[in-house]
PDB file of C-alpha atoms in Angstrom:
ATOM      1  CA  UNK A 205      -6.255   8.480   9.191  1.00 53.00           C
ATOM      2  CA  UNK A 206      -9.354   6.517   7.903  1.00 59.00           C
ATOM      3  CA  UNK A 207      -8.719   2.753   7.509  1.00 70.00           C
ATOM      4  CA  UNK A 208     -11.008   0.338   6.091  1.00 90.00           C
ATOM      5  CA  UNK A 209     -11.801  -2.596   8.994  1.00 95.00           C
ATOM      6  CA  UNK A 210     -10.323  -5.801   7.819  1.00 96.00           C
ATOM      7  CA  UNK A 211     -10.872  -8.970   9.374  1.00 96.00           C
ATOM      8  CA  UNK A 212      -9.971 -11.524  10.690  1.00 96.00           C
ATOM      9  CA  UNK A 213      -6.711 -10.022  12.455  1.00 95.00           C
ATOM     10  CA  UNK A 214      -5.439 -13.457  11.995  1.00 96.00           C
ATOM     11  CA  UNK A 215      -5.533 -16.769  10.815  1.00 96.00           C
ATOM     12  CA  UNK A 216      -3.890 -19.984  11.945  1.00 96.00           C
ATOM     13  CA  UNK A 217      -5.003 -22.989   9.136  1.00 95.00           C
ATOM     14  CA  UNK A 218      -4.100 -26.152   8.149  1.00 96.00           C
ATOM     15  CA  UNK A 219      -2.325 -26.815   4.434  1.00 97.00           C
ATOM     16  CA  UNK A 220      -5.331 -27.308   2.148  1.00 97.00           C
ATOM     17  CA  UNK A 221      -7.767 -25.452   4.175  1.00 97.00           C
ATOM     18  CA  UNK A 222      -9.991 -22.518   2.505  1.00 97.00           C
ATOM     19  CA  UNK A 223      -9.683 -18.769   3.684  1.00 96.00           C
ATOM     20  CA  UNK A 224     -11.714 -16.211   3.523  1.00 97.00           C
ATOM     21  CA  UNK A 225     -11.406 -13.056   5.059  1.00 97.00           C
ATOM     22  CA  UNK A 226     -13.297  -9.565   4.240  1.00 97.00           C
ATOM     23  CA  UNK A 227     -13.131  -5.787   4.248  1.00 97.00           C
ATOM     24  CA  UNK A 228     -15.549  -3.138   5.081  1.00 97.00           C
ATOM     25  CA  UNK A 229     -15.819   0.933   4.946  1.00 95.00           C
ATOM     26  CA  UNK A 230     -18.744   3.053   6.075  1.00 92.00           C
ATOM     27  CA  UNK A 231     -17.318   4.948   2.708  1.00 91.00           C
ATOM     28  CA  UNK A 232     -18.305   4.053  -1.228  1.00 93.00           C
ATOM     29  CA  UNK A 233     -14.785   2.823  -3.143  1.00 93.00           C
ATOM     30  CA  UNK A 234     -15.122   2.746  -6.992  1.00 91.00           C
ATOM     31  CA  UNK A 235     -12.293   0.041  -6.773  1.00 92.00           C
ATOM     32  CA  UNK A 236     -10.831  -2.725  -4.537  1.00 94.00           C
ATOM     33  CA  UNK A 237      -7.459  -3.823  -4.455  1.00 94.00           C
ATOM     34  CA  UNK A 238      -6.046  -7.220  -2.360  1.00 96.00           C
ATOM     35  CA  UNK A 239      -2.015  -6.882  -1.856  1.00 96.00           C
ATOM     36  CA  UNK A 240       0.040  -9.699  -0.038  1.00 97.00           C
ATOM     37  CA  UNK A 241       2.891  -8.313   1.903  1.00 97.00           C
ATOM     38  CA  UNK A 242       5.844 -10.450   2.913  1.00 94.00           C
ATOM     39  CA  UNK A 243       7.991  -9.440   6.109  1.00 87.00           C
ATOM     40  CA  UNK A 244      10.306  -6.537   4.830  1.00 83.00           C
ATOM     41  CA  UNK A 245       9.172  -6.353   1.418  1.00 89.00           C
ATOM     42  CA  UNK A 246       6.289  -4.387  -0.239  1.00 94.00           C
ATOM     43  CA  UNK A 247       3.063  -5.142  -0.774  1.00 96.00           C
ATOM     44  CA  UNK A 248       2.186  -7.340  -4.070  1.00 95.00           C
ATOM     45  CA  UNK A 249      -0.766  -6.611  -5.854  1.00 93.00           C
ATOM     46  CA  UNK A 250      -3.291 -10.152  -5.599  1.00 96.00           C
ATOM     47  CA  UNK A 251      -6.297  -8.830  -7.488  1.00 95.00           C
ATOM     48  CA  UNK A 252      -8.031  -5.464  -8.678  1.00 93.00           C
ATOM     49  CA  UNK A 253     -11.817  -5.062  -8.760  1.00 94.00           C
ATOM     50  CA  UNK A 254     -13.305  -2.220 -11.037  1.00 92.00           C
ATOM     51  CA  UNK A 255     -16.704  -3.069 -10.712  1.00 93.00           C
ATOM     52  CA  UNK A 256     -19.609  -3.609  -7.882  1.00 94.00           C
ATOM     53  CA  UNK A 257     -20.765  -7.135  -8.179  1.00 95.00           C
ATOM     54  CA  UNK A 258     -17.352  -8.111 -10.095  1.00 94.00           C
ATOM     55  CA  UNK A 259     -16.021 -11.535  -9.122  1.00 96.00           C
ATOM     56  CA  UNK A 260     -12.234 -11.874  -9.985  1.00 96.00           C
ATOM     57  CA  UNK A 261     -10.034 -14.658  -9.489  1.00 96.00           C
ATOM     58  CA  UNK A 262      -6.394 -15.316 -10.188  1.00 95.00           C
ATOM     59  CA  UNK A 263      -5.320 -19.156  -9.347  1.00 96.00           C
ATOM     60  CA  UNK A 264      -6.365 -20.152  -6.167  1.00 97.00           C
ATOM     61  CA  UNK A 265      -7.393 -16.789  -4.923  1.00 97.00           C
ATOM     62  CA  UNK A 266     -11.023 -14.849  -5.868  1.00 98.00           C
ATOM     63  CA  UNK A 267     -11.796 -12.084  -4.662  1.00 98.00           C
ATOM     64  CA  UNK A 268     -15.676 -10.103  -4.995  1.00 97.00           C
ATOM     65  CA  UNK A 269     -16.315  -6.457  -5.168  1.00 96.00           C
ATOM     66  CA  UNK A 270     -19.581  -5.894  -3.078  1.00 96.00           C
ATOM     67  CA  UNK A 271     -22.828  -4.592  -4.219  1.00 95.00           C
ATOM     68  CA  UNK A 272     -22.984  -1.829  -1.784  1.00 94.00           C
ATOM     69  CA  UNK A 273     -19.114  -0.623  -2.920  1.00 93.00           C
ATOM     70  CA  UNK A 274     -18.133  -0.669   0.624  1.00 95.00           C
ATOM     71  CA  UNK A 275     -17.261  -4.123   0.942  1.00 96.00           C
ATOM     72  CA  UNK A 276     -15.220  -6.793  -0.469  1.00 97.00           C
ATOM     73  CA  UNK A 277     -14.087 -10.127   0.461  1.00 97.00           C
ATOM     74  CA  UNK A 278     -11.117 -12.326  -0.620  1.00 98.00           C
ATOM     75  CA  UNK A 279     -11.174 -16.279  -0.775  1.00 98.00           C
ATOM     76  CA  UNK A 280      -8.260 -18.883  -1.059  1.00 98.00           C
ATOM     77  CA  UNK A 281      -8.766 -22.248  -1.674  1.00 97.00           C
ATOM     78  CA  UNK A 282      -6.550 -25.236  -0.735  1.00 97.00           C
ATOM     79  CA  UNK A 283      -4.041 -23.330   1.320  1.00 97.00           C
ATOM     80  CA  UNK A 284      -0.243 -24.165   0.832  1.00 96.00           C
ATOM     81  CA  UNK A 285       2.606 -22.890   3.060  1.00 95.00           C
ATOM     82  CA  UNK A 286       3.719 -20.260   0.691  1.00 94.00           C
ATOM     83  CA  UNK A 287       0.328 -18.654   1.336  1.00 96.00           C
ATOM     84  CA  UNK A 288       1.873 -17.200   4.443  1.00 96.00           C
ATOM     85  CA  UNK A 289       2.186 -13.735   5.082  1.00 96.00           C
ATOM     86  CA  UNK A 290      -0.205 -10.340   5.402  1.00 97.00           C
ATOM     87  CA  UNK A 291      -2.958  -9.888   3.151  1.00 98.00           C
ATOM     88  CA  UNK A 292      -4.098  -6.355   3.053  1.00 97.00           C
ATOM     89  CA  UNK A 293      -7.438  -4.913   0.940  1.00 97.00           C
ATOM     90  CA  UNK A 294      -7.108  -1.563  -0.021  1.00 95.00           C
ATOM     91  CA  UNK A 295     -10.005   0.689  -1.366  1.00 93.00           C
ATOM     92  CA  UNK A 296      -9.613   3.771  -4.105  1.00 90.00           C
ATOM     93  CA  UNK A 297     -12.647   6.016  -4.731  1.00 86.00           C
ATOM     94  CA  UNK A 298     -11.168   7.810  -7.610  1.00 79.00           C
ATOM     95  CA  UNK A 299      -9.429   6.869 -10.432  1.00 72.00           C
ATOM     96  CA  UNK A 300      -5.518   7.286  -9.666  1.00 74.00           C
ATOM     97  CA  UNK A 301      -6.121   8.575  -6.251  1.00 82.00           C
ATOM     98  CA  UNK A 302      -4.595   7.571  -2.999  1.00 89.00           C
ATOM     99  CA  UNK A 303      -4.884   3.648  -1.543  1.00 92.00           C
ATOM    100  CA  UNK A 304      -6.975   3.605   1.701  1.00 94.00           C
ATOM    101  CA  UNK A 305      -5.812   0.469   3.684  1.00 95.00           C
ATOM    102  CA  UNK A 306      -7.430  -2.041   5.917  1.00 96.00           C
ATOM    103  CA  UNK A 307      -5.133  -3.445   9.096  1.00 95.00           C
ATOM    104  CA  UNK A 308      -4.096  -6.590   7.313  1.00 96.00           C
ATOM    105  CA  UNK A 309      -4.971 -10.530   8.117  1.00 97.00           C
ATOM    106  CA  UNK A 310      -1.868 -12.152   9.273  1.00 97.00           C
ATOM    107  CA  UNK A 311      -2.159 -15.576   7.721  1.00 97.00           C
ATOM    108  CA  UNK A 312      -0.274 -18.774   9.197  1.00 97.00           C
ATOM    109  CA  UNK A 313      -0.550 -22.106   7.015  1.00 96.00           C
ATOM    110  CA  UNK A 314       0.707 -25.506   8.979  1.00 92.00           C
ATOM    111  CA  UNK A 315       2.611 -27.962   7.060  1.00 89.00           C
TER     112      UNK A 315
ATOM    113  CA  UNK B 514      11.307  -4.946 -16.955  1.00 63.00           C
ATOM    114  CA  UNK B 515      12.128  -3.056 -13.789  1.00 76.00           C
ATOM    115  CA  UNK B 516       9.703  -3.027 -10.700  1.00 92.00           C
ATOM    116  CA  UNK B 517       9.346  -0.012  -8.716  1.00 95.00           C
ATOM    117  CA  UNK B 518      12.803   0.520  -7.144  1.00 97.00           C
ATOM    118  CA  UNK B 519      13.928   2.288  -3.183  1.00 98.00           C
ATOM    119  CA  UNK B 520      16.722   3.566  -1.748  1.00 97.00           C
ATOM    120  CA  UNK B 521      18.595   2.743   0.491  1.00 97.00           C
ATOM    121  CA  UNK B 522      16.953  -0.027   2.556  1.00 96.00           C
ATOM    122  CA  UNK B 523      17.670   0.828   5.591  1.00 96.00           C
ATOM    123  CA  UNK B 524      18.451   3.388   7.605  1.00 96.00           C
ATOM    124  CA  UNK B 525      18.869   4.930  10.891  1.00 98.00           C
ATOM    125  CA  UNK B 526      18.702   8.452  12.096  1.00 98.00           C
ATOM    126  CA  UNK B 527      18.403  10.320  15.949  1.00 98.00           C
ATOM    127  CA  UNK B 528      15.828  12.616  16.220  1.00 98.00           C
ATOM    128  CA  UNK B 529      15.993  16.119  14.904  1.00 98.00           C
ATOM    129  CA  UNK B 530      17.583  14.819  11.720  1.00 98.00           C
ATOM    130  CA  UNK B 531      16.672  14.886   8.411  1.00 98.00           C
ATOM    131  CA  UNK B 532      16.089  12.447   5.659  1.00 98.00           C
ATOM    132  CA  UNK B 533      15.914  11.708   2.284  1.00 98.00           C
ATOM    133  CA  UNK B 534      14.330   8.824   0.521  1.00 98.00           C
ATOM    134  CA  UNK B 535      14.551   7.963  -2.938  1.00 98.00           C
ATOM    135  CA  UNK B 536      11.852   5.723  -5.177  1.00 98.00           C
ATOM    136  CA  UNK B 537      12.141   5.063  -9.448  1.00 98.00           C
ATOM    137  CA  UNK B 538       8.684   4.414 -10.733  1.00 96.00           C
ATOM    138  CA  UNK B 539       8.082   0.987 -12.643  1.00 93.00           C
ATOM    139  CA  UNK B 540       8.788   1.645 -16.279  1.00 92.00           C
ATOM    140  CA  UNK B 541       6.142   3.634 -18.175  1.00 90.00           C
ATOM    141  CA  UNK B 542       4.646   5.094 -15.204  1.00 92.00           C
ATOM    142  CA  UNK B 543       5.010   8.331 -14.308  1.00 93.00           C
ATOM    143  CA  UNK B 544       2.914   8.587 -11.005  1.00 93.00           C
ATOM    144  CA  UNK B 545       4.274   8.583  -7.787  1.00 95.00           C
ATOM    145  CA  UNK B 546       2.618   7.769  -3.735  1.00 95.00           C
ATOM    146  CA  UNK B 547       4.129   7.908  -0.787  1.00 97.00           C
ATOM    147  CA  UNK B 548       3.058   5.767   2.197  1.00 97.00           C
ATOM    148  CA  UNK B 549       3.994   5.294   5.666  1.00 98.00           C
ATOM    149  CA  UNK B 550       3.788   1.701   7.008  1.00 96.00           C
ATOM    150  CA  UNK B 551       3.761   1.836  11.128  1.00 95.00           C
ATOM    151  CA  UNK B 552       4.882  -1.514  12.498  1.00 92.00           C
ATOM    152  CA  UNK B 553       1.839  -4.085  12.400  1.00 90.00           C
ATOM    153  CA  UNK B 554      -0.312  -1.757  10.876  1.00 93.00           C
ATOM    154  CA  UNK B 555      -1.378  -1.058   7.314  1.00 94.00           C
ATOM    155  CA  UNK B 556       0.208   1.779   4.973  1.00 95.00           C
ATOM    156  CA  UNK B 557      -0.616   5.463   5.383  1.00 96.00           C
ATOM    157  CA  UNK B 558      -1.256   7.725   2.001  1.00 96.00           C
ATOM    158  CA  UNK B 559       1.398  10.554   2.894  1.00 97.00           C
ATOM    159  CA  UNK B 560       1.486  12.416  -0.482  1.00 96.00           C
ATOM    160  CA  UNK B 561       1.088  11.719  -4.477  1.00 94.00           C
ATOM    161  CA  UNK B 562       3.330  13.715  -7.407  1.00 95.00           C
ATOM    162  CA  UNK B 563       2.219  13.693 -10.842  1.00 93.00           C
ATOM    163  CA  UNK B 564       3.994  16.149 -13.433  1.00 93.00           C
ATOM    164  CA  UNK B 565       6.330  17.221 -10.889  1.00 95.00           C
ATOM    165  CA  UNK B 566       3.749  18.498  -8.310  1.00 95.00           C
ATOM    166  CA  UNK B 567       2.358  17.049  -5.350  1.00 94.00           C
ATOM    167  CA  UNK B 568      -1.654  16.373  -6.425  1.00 92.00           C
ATOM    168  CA  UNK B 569      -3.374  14.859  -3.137  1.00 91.00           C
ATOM    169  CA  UNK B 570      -2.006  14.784   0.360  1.00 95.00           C
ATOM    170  CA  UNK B 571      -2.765  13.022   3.061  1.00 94.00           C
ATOM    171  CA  UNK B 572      -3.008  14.385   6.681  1.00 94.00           C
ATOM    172  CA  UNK B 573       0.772  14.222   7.289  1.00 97.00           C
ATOM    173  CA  UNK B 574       2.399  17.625   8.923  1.00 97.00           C
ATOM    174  CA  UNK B 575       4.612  19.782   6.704  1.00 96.00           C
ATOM    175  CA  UNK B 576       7.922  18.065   8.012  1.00 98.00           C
ATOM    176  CA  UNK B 577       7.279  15.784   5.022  1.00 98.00           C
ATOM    177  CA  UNK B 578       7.622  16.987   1.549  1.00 98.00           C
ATOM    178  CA  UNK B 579       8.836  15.695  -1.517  1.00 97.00           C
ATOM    179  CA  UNK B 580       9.911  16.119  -4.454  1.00 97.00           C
ATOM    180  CA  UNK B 581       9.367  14.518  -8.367  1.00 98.00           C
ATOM    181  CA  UNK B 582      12.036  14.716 -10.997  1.00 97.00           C
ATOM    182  CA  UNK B 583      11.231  15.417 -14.715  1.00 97.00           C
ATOM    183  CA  UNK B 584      12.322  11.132 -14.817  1.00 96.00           C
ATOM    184  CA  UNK B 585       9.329  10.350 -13.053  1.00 96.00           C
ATOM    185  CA  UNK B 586      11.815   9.490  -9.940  1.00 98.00           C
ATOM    186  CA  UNK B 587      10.879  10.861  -6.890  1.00 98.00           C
ATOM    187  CA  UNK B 588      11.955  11.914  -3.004  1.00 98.00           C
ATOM    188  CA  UNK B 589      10.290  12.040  -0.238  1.00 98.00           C
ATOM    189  CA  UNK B 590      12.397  14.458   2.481  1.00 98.00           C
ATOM    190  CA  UNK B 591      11.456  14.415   6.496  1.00 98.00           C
ATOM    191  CA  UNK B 592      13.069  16.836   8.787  1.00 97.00           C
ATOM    192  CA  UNK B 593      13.265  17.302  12.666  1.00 98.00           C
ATOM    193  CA  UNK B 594      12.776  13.297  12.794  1.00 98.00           C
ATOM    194  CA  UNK B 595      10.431  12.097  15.650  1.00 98.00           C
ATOM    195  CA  UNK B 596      10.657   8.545  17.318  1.00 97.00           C
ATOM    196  CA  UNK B 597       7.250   8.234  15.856  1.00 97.00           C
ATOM    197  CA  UNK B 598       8.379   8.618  12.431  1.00 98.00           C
ATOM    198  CA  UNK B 599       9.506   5.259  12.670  1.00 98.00           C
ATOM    199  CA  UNK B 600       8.157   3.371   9.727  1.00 97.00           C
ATOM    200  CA  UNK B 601       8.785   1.468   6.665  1.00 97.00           C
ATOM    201  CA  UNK B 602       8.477   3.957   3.951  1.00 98.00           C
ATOM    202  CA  UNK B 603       5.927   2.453   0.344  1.00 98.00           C
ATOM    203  CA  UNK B 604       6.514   4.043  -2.735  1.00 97.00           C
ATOM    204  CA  UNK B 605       4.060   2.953  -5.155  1.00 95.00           C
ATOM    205  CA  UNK B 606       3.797   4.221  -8.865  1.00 94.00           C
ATOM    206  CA  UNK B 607       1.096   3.898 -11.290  1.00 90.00           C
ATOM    207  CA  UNK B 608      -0.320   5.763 -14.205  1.00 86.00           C
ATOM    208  CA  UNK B 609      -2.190   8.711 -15.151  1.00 76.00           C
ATOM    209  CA  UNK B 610      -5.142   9.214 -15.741  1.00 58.00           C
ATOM    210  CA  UNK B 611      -5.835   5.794 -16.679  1.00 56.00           C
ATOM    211  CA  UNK B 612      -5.970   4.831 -13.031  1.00 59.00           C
ATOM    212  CA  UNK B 613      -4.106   1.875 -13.727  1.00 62.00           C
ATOM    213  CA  UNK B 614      -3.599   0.252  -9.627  1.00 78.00           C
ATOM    214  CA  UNK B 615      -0.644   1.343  -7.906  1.00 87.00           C
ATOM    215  CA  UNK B 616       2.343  -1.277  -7.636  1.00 91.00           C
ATOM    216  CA  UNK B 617       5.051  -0.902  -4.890  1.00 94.00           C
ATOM    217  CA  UNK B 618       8.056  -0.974  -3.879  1.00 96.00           C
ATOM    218  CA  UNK B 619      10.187  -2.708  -1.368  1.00 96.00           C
ATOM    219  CA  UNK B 620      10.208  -0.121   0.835  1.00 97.00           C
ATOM    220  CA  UNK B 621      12.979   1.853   3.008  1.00 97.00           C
ATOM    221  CA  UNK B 622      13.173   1.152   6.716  1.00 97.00           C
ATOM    222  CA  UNK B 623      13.826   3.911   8.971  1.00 97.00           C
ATOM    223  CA  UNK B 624      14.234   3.812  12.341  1.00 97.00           C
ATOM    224  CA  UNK B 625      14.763   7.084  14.020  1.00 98.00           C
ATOM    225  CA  UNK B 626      16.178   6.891  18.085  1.00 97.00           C
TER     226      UNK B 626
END
């Protein structure tokens, strides 16, 4: 099935470091989504985007819905080791319809 | 206030088998998703139920189907089991038609041998 490409595949930082990693589709999404997903758990919703151009940011993390609508790209500032795990972006081209995912980042912080 | 809730956790079938999986939407939602999470890859839209009928599908063969009860609760049945069906199994529930974004669930891991 379509997949948005996500990258980087992974990340290997040091604690306090910045992130940033970014999602792109060759299709328009009306909204972006960035979910963390822990090993054997679910993913947890990070941030939504509604709007092209929107900049959003919850605590360390901000995350930017691109101007084209087939982009977006997630920043964390000042790592910590908690920050560990797979960070997915998802797009959603209708209201209430399915999730189209990207492959994930696997991100490793060092103490 | 309870999250989106799966059942069981874990489970293992042979293939050829059938199974059923079980997901209780987050409280005041009454939209239900499906997704299939291969190993090391992101999840897969299988199906969505809203008022009891499946509403968008995703390209998934007929083995899956499901199921949504007038609770919002929902099932998501596979029969003649493959290796490849393999996964760890997303429900996510949300609202309509506010298009409120889907939250998740912990997921069920099947492995099928």
């Amino acid at each position: 099935g379509q997949q948005l490409n996500q990258s980087p595949q992974s990340m290997f930082i040091q604690e306090g470091e910045d992130v940033s990693m970014n999602c792109t589709s060759s299709s328009i999404f009306n909204t972006w989504l960035w979910y963390k997903q822990d090993p054997g758990e679910g993913p947890v919703l990070l941030i939504a985007l509604y709007k092209a151009g929107e900049l959003t940011s919850n605590g360390r993390l901000t995350a930017q819905f691109g101007i084209t609508r087939k982009d977006s790209f997630l920043n964390i500032s000042a790592s910590i080791p908690s920050d560990v795990g797979i960070y997915f972006c998802a797009g959603q081209q209708t209201s209430g319809s399915r999730l189209t995912f990207g492959e994930g980042t696997q991100l490793t912080v060092n103490p | 206030d309870a999250g989106v809730t799966q059942s069981p956790t874990h489970l293992i079938k042979t293939r050829g088998q059938q199974v059923t999986l079980r997901c209780s939407p987050k409280s005041g939602h009454d939209t239900v998703s499906w997704y299939q999470q291969a190993l090391g890859q992101g999840p897969q839209f299988i199906f969505q139920y809203y008022e009891e009928e499946e509403r968008q599908r995703g390209n998934f063969p007929d083995r899956f189907s499901g199921h949504q009860f007038p609770n919002y609760s929902s099932e998501l049945n596979v029969n003649a089991l493959l290796l490849g069906d393999s996964a760890l199994y997303l429900c996510a529930s949300s609202v309509r038609p506010a298009g409120e974004t889907q939250y998740f669930g912990p997921g069920t891991r099947l492995l099928v041998l």
